[in-house]
Short mmCIF file of C-alpha atoms in Angstrom, two decimals:
data_model
loop_
_atom_site.label_atom_id
_atom_site.label_comp_id
_atom_site.label_asym_id
_atom_site.label_seq_id
_atom_site.Cartn_x
_atom_site.Cartn_y
_atom_site.Cartn_z
CA MET I 1 -0.30 -0.45 0.32
CA ILE I 2 2.33 2.61 0.87
CA GLU I 3 4.63 1.88 -2.01
CA GLY I 4 1.34 2.17 -4.06
CA LEU I 5 0.66 5.46 -3.39
CA ALA I 6 4.96 6.78 -3.55
CA TRP I 7 4.47 5.88 -6.79
CA THR I 8 1.43 7.65 -7.44
CA LEU I 9 3.61 10.44 -6.31
CA ILE I 10 6.14 10.40 -8.37
CA ALA I 11 3.87 9.87 -10.84
CA LEU I 12 2.08 13.14 -10.45
CA ILE I 13 5.06 14.57 -10.05
CA ALA I 14 6.46 13.04 -13.80
CA ILE I 15 3.13 14.47 -14.79
CA THR I 16 3.37 17.11 -13.26
CA PHE I 17 7.35 18.27 -14.79
CA ALA I 18 8.31 16.24 -17.87
CA GLY I 19 5.01 14.70 -19.04
CA TYR I 20 2.95 17.72 -19.49
CA PRO I 21 5.91 19.94 -20.96
CA LEU I 22 6.85 16.76 -23.22
CA ALA I 23 3.65 16.04 -24.95
CA VAL I 24 3.30 19.86 -25.37
CA LEU I 25 6.30 20.02 -26.85
CA ALA I 26 5.71 16.92 -29.23
CA LEU I 27 2.36 18.55 -30.31
CA SER I 28 3.23 21.37 -31.05
CA ARG I 29 5.65 19.32 -33.78
CA PHE I 30 2.59 19.40 -35.65
CA ALA I 31 1.22 23.03 -35.16
CA PRO I 32 2.52 25.44 -37.52
CA ALA I 33 4.25 28.32 -36.25
CA ARG I 34 2.39 31.91 -35.54
CA PRO I 35 4.19 34.65 -37.76
CA TRP I 36 5.29 36.51 -35.33
CA HIS I 37 7.52 33.60 -34.51
CA HIS I 38 10.43 34.48 -36.96
CA ALA I 39 12.65 37.29 -36.61
CA GLY I 40 12.16 40.47 -38.27
CA THR I 41 8.80 40.82 -37.43
CA ALA I 42 7.26 43.91 -37.25
CA PRO I 43 3.47 44.96 -37.68
CA ALA I 44 1.06 45.99 -40.83
CA HIS I 45 -0.74 47.68 -39.14
CA VAL I 46 0.62 50.76 -36.64
CA PRO I 47 -0.98 51.72 -33.85
CA ASP I 48 -0.87 54.04 -31.49
CA ILE I 49 0.52 52.33 -28.39
CA ALA I 50 1.81 53.83 -24.83
CA VAL I 51 4.43 52.11 -22.19
CA LEU I 52 3.64 52.10 -18.77
CA ILE I 53 6.31 51.92 -16.45
CA CYS I 54 5.98 50.94 -12.10
CA ALA I 55 8.58 52.75 -10.45
CA TYR I 56 9.74 53.03 -7.01
CA ASN I 57 13.10 53.50 -5.42
CA GLU I 58 14.41 52.97 -8.78
CA ALA I 59 17.11 55.63 -9.43
CA ALA I 60 19.65 53.27 -9.60
CA HIS I 61 18.08 51.60 -13.11
CA LEU I 62 15.02 53.94 -14.05
CA GLY I 63 17.42 56.21 -16.94
CA ALA I 64 19.28 53.07 -18.53
CA LYS I 65 15.95 51.47 -18.61
CA LEU I 66 13.72 54.99 -20.39
CA GLU I 67 16.61 55.25 -22.69
CA SER I 68 16.28 51.76 -24.09
CA VAL I 69 12.53 52.77 -24.20
CA LEU I 70 12.74 56.48 -26.23
CA ALA I 71 15.53 54.54 -28.00
CA GLU I 72 12.13 52.17 -29.74
CA THR I 73 9.80 54.80 -29.89
CA ALA I 74 12.30 57.29 -31.04
CA ARG I 75 11.73 54.74 -34.54
CA TRP I 76 7.71 54.51 -34.26
CA PRO I 77 5.97 55.67 -37.21
CA ARG I 78 2.11 56.88 -34.78
CA LYS I 79 2.76 57.90 -32.04
CA ALA I 80 4.18 56.57 -28.85
CA ALA I 81 4.01 57.91 -25.26
CA ILE I 82 5.84 57.03 -22.50
CA TRP I 83 4.45 57.81 -18.86
CA VAL I 84 6.17 56.89 -15.69
CA ALA I 85 3.75 55.99 -12.25
CA ASP I 86 7.11 56.91 -9.05
CA ASP I 87 4.99 55.33 -6.37
CA GLY I 88 6.02 57.54 -4.20
CA SER I 89 9.04 56.61 -3.75
CA SER I 90 12.22 58.00 -1.65
CA ASP I 91 15.20 58.80 -3.60
CA ALA I 92 15.41 60.47 -7.45
CA THR I 93 13.35 58.17 -9.53
CA ALA I 94 10.82 60.70 -10.17
CA ALA I 95 13.21 64.24 -11.30
CA ILE I 96 15.53 61.39 -12.82
CA ALA I 97 12.25 60.54 -15.31
CA GLU I 98 11.25 64.12 -15.65
CA GLY I 99 14.48 64.70 -16.65
CA PHE I 100 13.86 62.20 -19.88
CA GLY I 101 10.73 64.55 -20.84
CA VAL I 102 8.30 61.74 -20.79
CA HIS I 103 4.72 62.03 -18.90
CA VAL I 104 5.31 61.44 -15.12
CA LEU I 105 2.86 60.98 -12.56
CA ARG I 106 3.64 61.07 -9.08
CA LEU I 107 1.83 59.31 -6.14
CA PRO I 108 2.03 58.56 -2.78
CA ARG I 109 2.67 54.83 -2.02
CA GLY I 110 0.21 52.45 -2.77
CA GLY I 111 2.45 50.05 -4.29
CA LYS I 112 2.04 48.79 -7.98
CA ALA I 113 -1.37 47.52 -8.42
CA ALA I 114 -2.58 50.51 -7.70
CA ALA I 115 -0.03 52.78 -9.73
CA LEU I 116 -1.42 50.72 -12.32
CA ASN I 117 -4.76 51.46 -12.16
CA ALA I 118 -3.97 55.10 -11.84
CA LEU I 119 -2.21 54.64 -14.88
CA SER I 120 -4.82 53.79 -17.25
CA ALA I 121 -7.21 55.84 -15.99
CA ARG I 122 -5.67 58.71 -17.74
CA VAL I 123 -3.14 57.20 -20.29
CA GLU I 124 -4.56 57.36 -24.58
CA GLY I 125 -3.61 54.45 -26.82
CA ASP I 126 -5.03 51.30 -28.43
CA ILE I 127 -2.31 49.36 -26.70
CA LEU I 128 -0.44 49.08 -24.35
CA VAL I 129 2.95 48.19 -23.59
CA LEU I 130 3.64 47.54 -19.63
CA SER I 131 6.92 46.59 -17.95
CA ASP I 132 9.43 46.40 -15.15
CA ALA I 133 11.14 49.46 -14.86
CA ASP I 134 14.30 47.99 -14.25
CA PRO I 135 14.54 45.39 -17.20
CA LEU I 136 16.23 47.35 -21.17
CA LEU I 137 14.63 46.25 -23.85
CA ALA I 138 16.41 44.82 -26.77
CA PRO I 139 16.81 46.87 -30.32
CA GLY I 140 13.56 45.92 -32.20
CA SER I 141 11.81 44.29 -29.18
CA LEU I 142 8.96 46.44 -29.42
CA ASN I 143 7.82 45.90 -33.47
CA ALA I 144 8.14 42.18 -32.53
CA LEU I 145 5.99 42.90 -29.53
CA ILE I 146 3.04 44.47 -31.32
CA ALA I 147 3.48 43.26 -34.51
CA PRO I 148 0.55 39.54 -33.58
CA PHE I 149 -1.90 42.26 -33.21
CA ASP I 150 -2.68 42.50 -36.24
CA ASP I 151 -4.60 38.61 -35.63
CA PRO I 152 -7.92 40.12 -34.41
CA ARG I 153 -7.36 36.93 -32.51
CA VAL I 154 -4.84 37.99 -29.94
CA GLY I 155 -6.33 40.25 -26.95
CA ALA I 156 -2.08 40.60 -25.57
CA VAL I 157 1.24 39.81 -25.79
CA ALA I 158 4.26 37.83 -24.14
CA GLY I 159 7.31 39.54 -24.41
CA GLU I 160 10.67 37.58 -23.81
CA VAL I 161 12.60 37.85 -20.66
CA GLU I 162 16.18 37.62 -20.15
CA SER I 163 18.84 37.62 -18.07
CA ALA I 164 21.82 39.73 -18.47
CA LYS I 165 24.59 37.79 -19.68
CA GLY I 166 27.70 37.06 -16.82
CA ALA I 167 26.07 38.41 -14.74
CA GLY I 168 26.75 36.03 -11.37
CA GLY I 169 24.52 34.60 -10.04
CA GLY I 170 22.13 33.82 -13.05
CA ARG I 171 22.74 30.40 -14.07
CA PHE I 172 19.94 28.93 -12.74
CA ASP I 173 17.76 31.86 -13.93
CA ARG I 174 19.19 31.91 -17.23
CA LEU I 175 18.70 27.79 -17.61
CA TYR I 176 14.81 28.15 -15.99
CA ARG I 177 14.29 31.47 -18.59
CA ALA I 178 15.26 29.40 -21.45
CA TYR I 179 12.93 26.35 -20.42
CA GLU I 180 9.83 28.75 -19.90
CA SER I 181 10.44 30.43 -23.60
CA GLY I 182 9.83 27.37 -25.02
CA LEU I 183 7.33 25.82 -23.32
CA ARG I 184 6.04 29.08 -24.52
CA GLU I 185 6.41 29.39 -27.88
CA ALA I 186 5.51 25.49 -27.84
CA GLU I 187 2.08 26.64 -25.54
CA ASP I 188 1.34 29.60 -28.31
CA ARG I 189 0.89 26.85 -31.47
CA LEU I 190 -1.32 24.91 -29.32
CA PHE I 191 -3.86 26.76 -27.64
CA GLY I 192 -2.18 30.17 -26.70
CA CYS I 193 0.49 31.68 -24.16
CA VAL I 194 -0.68 30.88 -21.00
CA SER I 195 0.18 34.22 -19.83
CA ALA I 196 2.57 37.08 -19.69
CA ASP I 197 5.34 38.16 -17.59
CA GLY I 198 5.52 42.17 -16.15
CA GLY I 199 9.32 42.47 -17.62
CA LEU I 200 7.43 43.04 -21.32
CA LEU I 201 4.14 42.89 -21.91
CA ALA I 202 0.84 44.36 -23.79
CA ILE I 203 -2.29 44.13 -24.25
CA ARG I 204 -5.61 46.03 -26.18
CA ARG I 205 -6.84 48.80 -24.39
CA GLU I 206 -9.72 47.87 -23.51
CA LEU I 207 -8.87 44.99 -22.46
CA MET I 208 -6.36 46.43 -19.92
CA PRO I 209 -8.58 45.48 -16.21
CA HIS I 210 -8.52 46.68 -12.83
CA VAL I 211 -5.74 45.63 -11.53
CA PRO I 212 -6.18 44.42 -7.70
CA PRO I 213 -3.54 44.57 -4.92
CA ASP I 214 -2.70 40.94 -3.34
CA GLY I 215 -2.25 39.32 -6.73
CA THR I 216 0.08 39.09 -9.39
CA ASP I 217 -0.41 41.88 -12.37
CA ASP I 218 1.44 40.67 -14.91
CA PHE I 219 -1.08 36.99 -14.66
CA HIS I 220 -4.17 39.40 -13.81
CA ILE I 221 -4.08 41.86 -17.05
CA SER I 222 -2.58 39.18 -19.45
CA THR I 223 -5.58 36.70 -18.74
CA ALA I 224 -8.00 39.47 -18.90
CA ALA I 225 -7.37 38.70 -23.11
CA VAL I 226 -8.08 34.70 -22.48
CA ALA I 227 -11.73 36.28 -20.00
CA ALA I 228 -12.30 37.87 -23.69
CA GLY I 229 -12.51 35.27 -25.34
CA LYS I 230 -8.98 36.31 -27.07
CA ARG I 231 -5.49 34.16 -26.87
CA ILE I 232 -2.20 35.40 -25.71
CA ALA I 233 0.69 35.13 -28.38
CA PHE I 234 4.56 35.05 -27.52
CA ALA I 235 6.26 37.22 -28.62
CA ARG I 236 10.46 35.67 -28.54
CA HIS I 237 12.05 37.74 -30.02
CA ALA I 238 10.18 41.07 -28.17
CA VAL I 239 13.44 40.59 -25.59
CA ALA I 240 13.28 42.42 -22.14
CA ILE I 241 17.75 41.91 -20.06
CA GLU I 242 17.11 42.08 -16.14
CA GLN I 243 19.85 41.37 -13.99
CA PRO I 244 18.69 37.87 -11.41
CA ILE I 245 18.26 38.47 -8.01
CA ALA I 246 22.05 37.85 -6.09
CA GLY I 247 21.72 35.11 -3.71
CA GLY I 248 19.87 32.35 -3.97
CA ARG I 249 18.09 33.03 -0.28
CA LYS I 250 16.26 36.63 -1.88
CA THR I 251 15.23 34.49 -4.67
CA MET I 252 13.75 32.01 -2.31
CA ARG I 253 12.07 34.45 -0.30
CA ARG I 254 10.76 36.55 -4.16
CA ARG I 255 9.23 33.19 -4.69
CA VAL I 256 6.84 32.85 -1.84
CA ARG I 257 5.88 35.89 -2.59
CA ILE I 258 5.42 35.73 -5.65
CA THR I 259 3.47 32.04 -5.73
CA VAL I 260 1.18 33.35 -2.80
CA ARG I 261 0.40 36.52 -5.36
CA GLY I 262 0.24 33.69 -7.86
CA LEU I 263 -2.00 31.83 -6.51
CA THR I 264 -4.67 34.74 -5.48
CA ALA I 265 -4.43 35.84 -8.87
CA LEU I 266 -4.72 32.77 -10.61
CA TRP I 267 -8.32 31.03 -8.01
CA ARG I 268 -9.55 35.02 -9.43
CA ARG I 269 -9.02 33.51 -12.91
CA ARG I 270 -10.33 29.47 -11.80
CA GLY I 271 -12.65 30.01 -14.23
CA LEU I 272 -10.91 30.06 -16.77
CA MET I 273 -9.68 26.41 -16.28
CA ASN I 274 -12.73 24.97 -17.65
CA PRO I 275 -12.27 23.61 -20.80
CA ALA I 276 -15.95 24.05 -22.08
CA ARG I 277 -14.98 28.05 -21.67
CA THR I 278 -11.14 28.57 -22.89
CA GLY I 279 -10.96 24.80 -24.71
CA GLY I 280 -6.78 23.48 -24.79
CA TYR I 281 -6.09 26.65 -22.88
CA ALA I 282 -7.38 25.18 -19.86
CA LEU I 283 -4.82 22.41 -19.58
CA GLY I 284 -1.75 24.51 -20.33
CA LEU I 285 -3.23 26.62 -17.23
CA PHE I 286 -3.63 24.03 -15.20
CA PHE I 287 -0.41 22.45 -15.14
CA HIS I 288 1.62 25.72 -16.08
CA LYS I 289 0.09 27.64 -12.47
CA PHE I 290 -1.65 25.19 -10.41
CA ALA I 291 0.27 21.84 -11.04
CA ARG I 292 4.16 23.12 -10.99
CA ARG I 293 2.81 24.67 -7.87
CA PHE I 294 0.89 22.31 -5.84
CA ALA I 295 3.50 19.33 -7.20
CA PRO I 296 6.65 19.98 -4.94
CA VAL I 297 4.35 19.15 -1.64
CA LEU I 298 3.97 16.08 -2.71
CA VAL I 299 7.82 15.22 -2.28
CA LEU I 300 6.79 15.45 1.78
CA PRO I 301 4.94 12.44 1.64
CA LEU I 302 7.13 10.68 -1.13
CA ALA I 303 9.46 11.22 1.40
CA LEU I 304 7.88 9.04 4.30
CA CYS I 305 6.85 6.70 2.20
CA ALA I 306 10.51 6.74 0.95
CA PHE I 307 11.92 6.50 4.52
CA ALA I 308 9.19 3.44 5.59
CA LEU I 309 10.24 1.17 2.67
CA ALA I 310 13.32 1.48 2.89
CA LEU I 311 13.23 0.53 6.60
CA THR I 312 11.60 -2.88 5.32
CA GLY I 313 15.07 -3.63 3.72
CA SER I 314 14.52 -2.91 -0.33
CA ALA I 315 18.09 -1.11 -2.39
CA PHE I 316 15.48 1.24 -4.19
CA TRP I 317 14.11 3.13 -1.45
CA THR I 318 17.68 3.18 0.88
CA LEU I 319 19.07 4.45 -2.27
CA ALA I 320 15.85 7.15 -2.83
CA SER I 321 16.10 8.41 1.02
CA LEU I 322 19.88 8.57 1.10
CA ALA I 323 18.90 10.83 -2.28
CA ILE I 324 16.30 12.72 -0.15
CA LEU I 325 18.61 13.10 2.87
CA ALA I 326 21.41 14.60 0.50
CA ALA I 327 18.80 17.39 -1.31
CA ALA I 328 18.52 17.74 2.54
CA ALA I 329 21.82 18.17 3.36
CA LEU I 330 22.45 20.61 0.65
CA GLY I 331 20.20 23.29 0.67
CA PHE I 332 21.52 23.56 5.00
CA ILE I 333 24.56 23.67 4.45
CA GLY I 334 24.27 26.14 0.65
CA TRP I 335 21.76 28.25 3.29
CA PHE I 336 24.46 29.02 5.56
CA ALA I 337 27.57 28.74 3.30
CA GLU I 338 25.94 29.82 0.15
CA ARG I 339 29.23 31.46 -1.86
CA ARG I 340 31.18 28.65 -0.62
CA LEU I 341 29.46 26.26 -2.98
CA PRO I 342 30.85 24.31 -5.75
CA LYS I 343 29.86 25.76 -9.19
CA ILE I 344 29.21 22.29 -9.85
CA LEU I 345 26.43 22.20 -6.76
CA ARG I 346 24.94 25.39 -7.66
CA VAL I 347 22.24 25.02 -10.25
CA PRO I 348 20.58 21.67 -7.70
CA TYR I 349 20.82 23.54 -5.00
CA LEU I 350 19.38 26.71 -6.10
CA LEU I 351 16.70 24.75 -7.95
CA GLY I 352 16.29 23.22 -4.77
CA LEU I 353 16.04 27.07 -2.96
CA HIS I 354 13.00 27.15 -5.86
CA LEU I 355 11.09 24.39 -4.94
CA THR I 356 11.72 24.96 -1.70
CA GLY I 357 9.77 28.31 -2.04
CA LEU I 358 6.77 27.04 -4.26
CA ILE I 359 5.87 24.49 -1.34
CA ALA I 360 5.99 27.68 1.48
CA GLY I 361 3.91 29.71 -0.38
CA VAL I 362 1.48 26.90 -1.22
CA ALA I 363 1.53 26.88 2.70
CA LEU I 364 1.16 30.35 3.44
CA PHE I 365 -1.72 30.73 0.04
CA CYS I 366 -3.33 27.91 2.35
CA TRP I 367 -3.01 29.43 5.33
CA GLY I 368 -5.11 32.29 4.13
CA THR I 369 -1.33 34.57 3.97
CA ARG I 370 -1.56 37.56 0.86
CA TYR I 371 0.60 39.91 0.46
CA ALA I 372 -1.46 43.43 -0.92
CA GLN I 373 1.61 44.80 -1.04
CA TRP I 374 5.48 44.24 -1.54
CA THR I 375 8.78 45.68 -2.48
CA PRO I 376 10.24 43.14 -5.69
CA GLN I 377 14.09 42.33 -3.68
CA LYS I 378 16.37 43.40 -6.96
CA SER I 379 20.47 43.73 -6.46
CA LEU I 380 22.99 43.42 -9.32
CA SER I 381 24.71 40.35 -9.10
#
């Protein structure tokens, strides 16, 4: 009975992290690539756009960010307004933005959701482009991001967010983002991208929703397109480049908060997991945003099963138990001696922290914890 439960848990974890991605990648081979998957794609019908940036104490990053945005909008043949909402910063964020001649909205500290709602109520434009205050736009990203809107079925577009090359501590982040990009493009071929990353996304003006304060804003905004009967496209060549967070501890704390906020947002959009309403997208949303967060929790009962079966003398389960204990020891040692870990151990260590953050986030969400306002931990590696 215990062994049957253990294999069931293994199967559920394997289906979530290997079965679903492999099935999507395999099926996508039989689906044509979207026109916007090709490099150099530009929109046939050029709309008026507004670029929205929310910033809180981003004086160190905002200048370079605005330079990269202005380089893109300078070549835009129609109206392209740039708006920066200063969320009650205590540094020179607002002054820096004003120095670039863009529209600046000074607000009291209220959180990113409040800033986004204030901006969206004021700006004009057919398409709203949203981007965080620190990632830099790569050349050609604006054309690539807007091109999918030529298809009237597309309501929102997710850009590609990459970690800066050569930044220390970013290897795991780059590997994870490469995996995500491949999966998103495959999903886009089949039923549309599941959601967008706040580093770079765009949405039709009429679909922009009111953003609640306690969920992930990028998920809530992008999935408003699906709720309206549209799809989310993935524009791989619309690239925002960000610096990875320095240190596994900060990464894990960030993962905990994102998991809580992500599940809060998913609960609000739970109706989109109904296949009768959204078809294949419902399956993608379930595996990508629900199962992937809850599957790591299954490792805990799996470990108990493995320990119990090891006591019966099973060689396989003894080895499995030793592997679990070794992973736990790596996490414990790495937590206190992170900078001294050999390079070969850093990726499995960070992967373990990522999964631990998911488990902690799920537990806090189920406990009723919510984060209505929090400050992302960002630092150059």
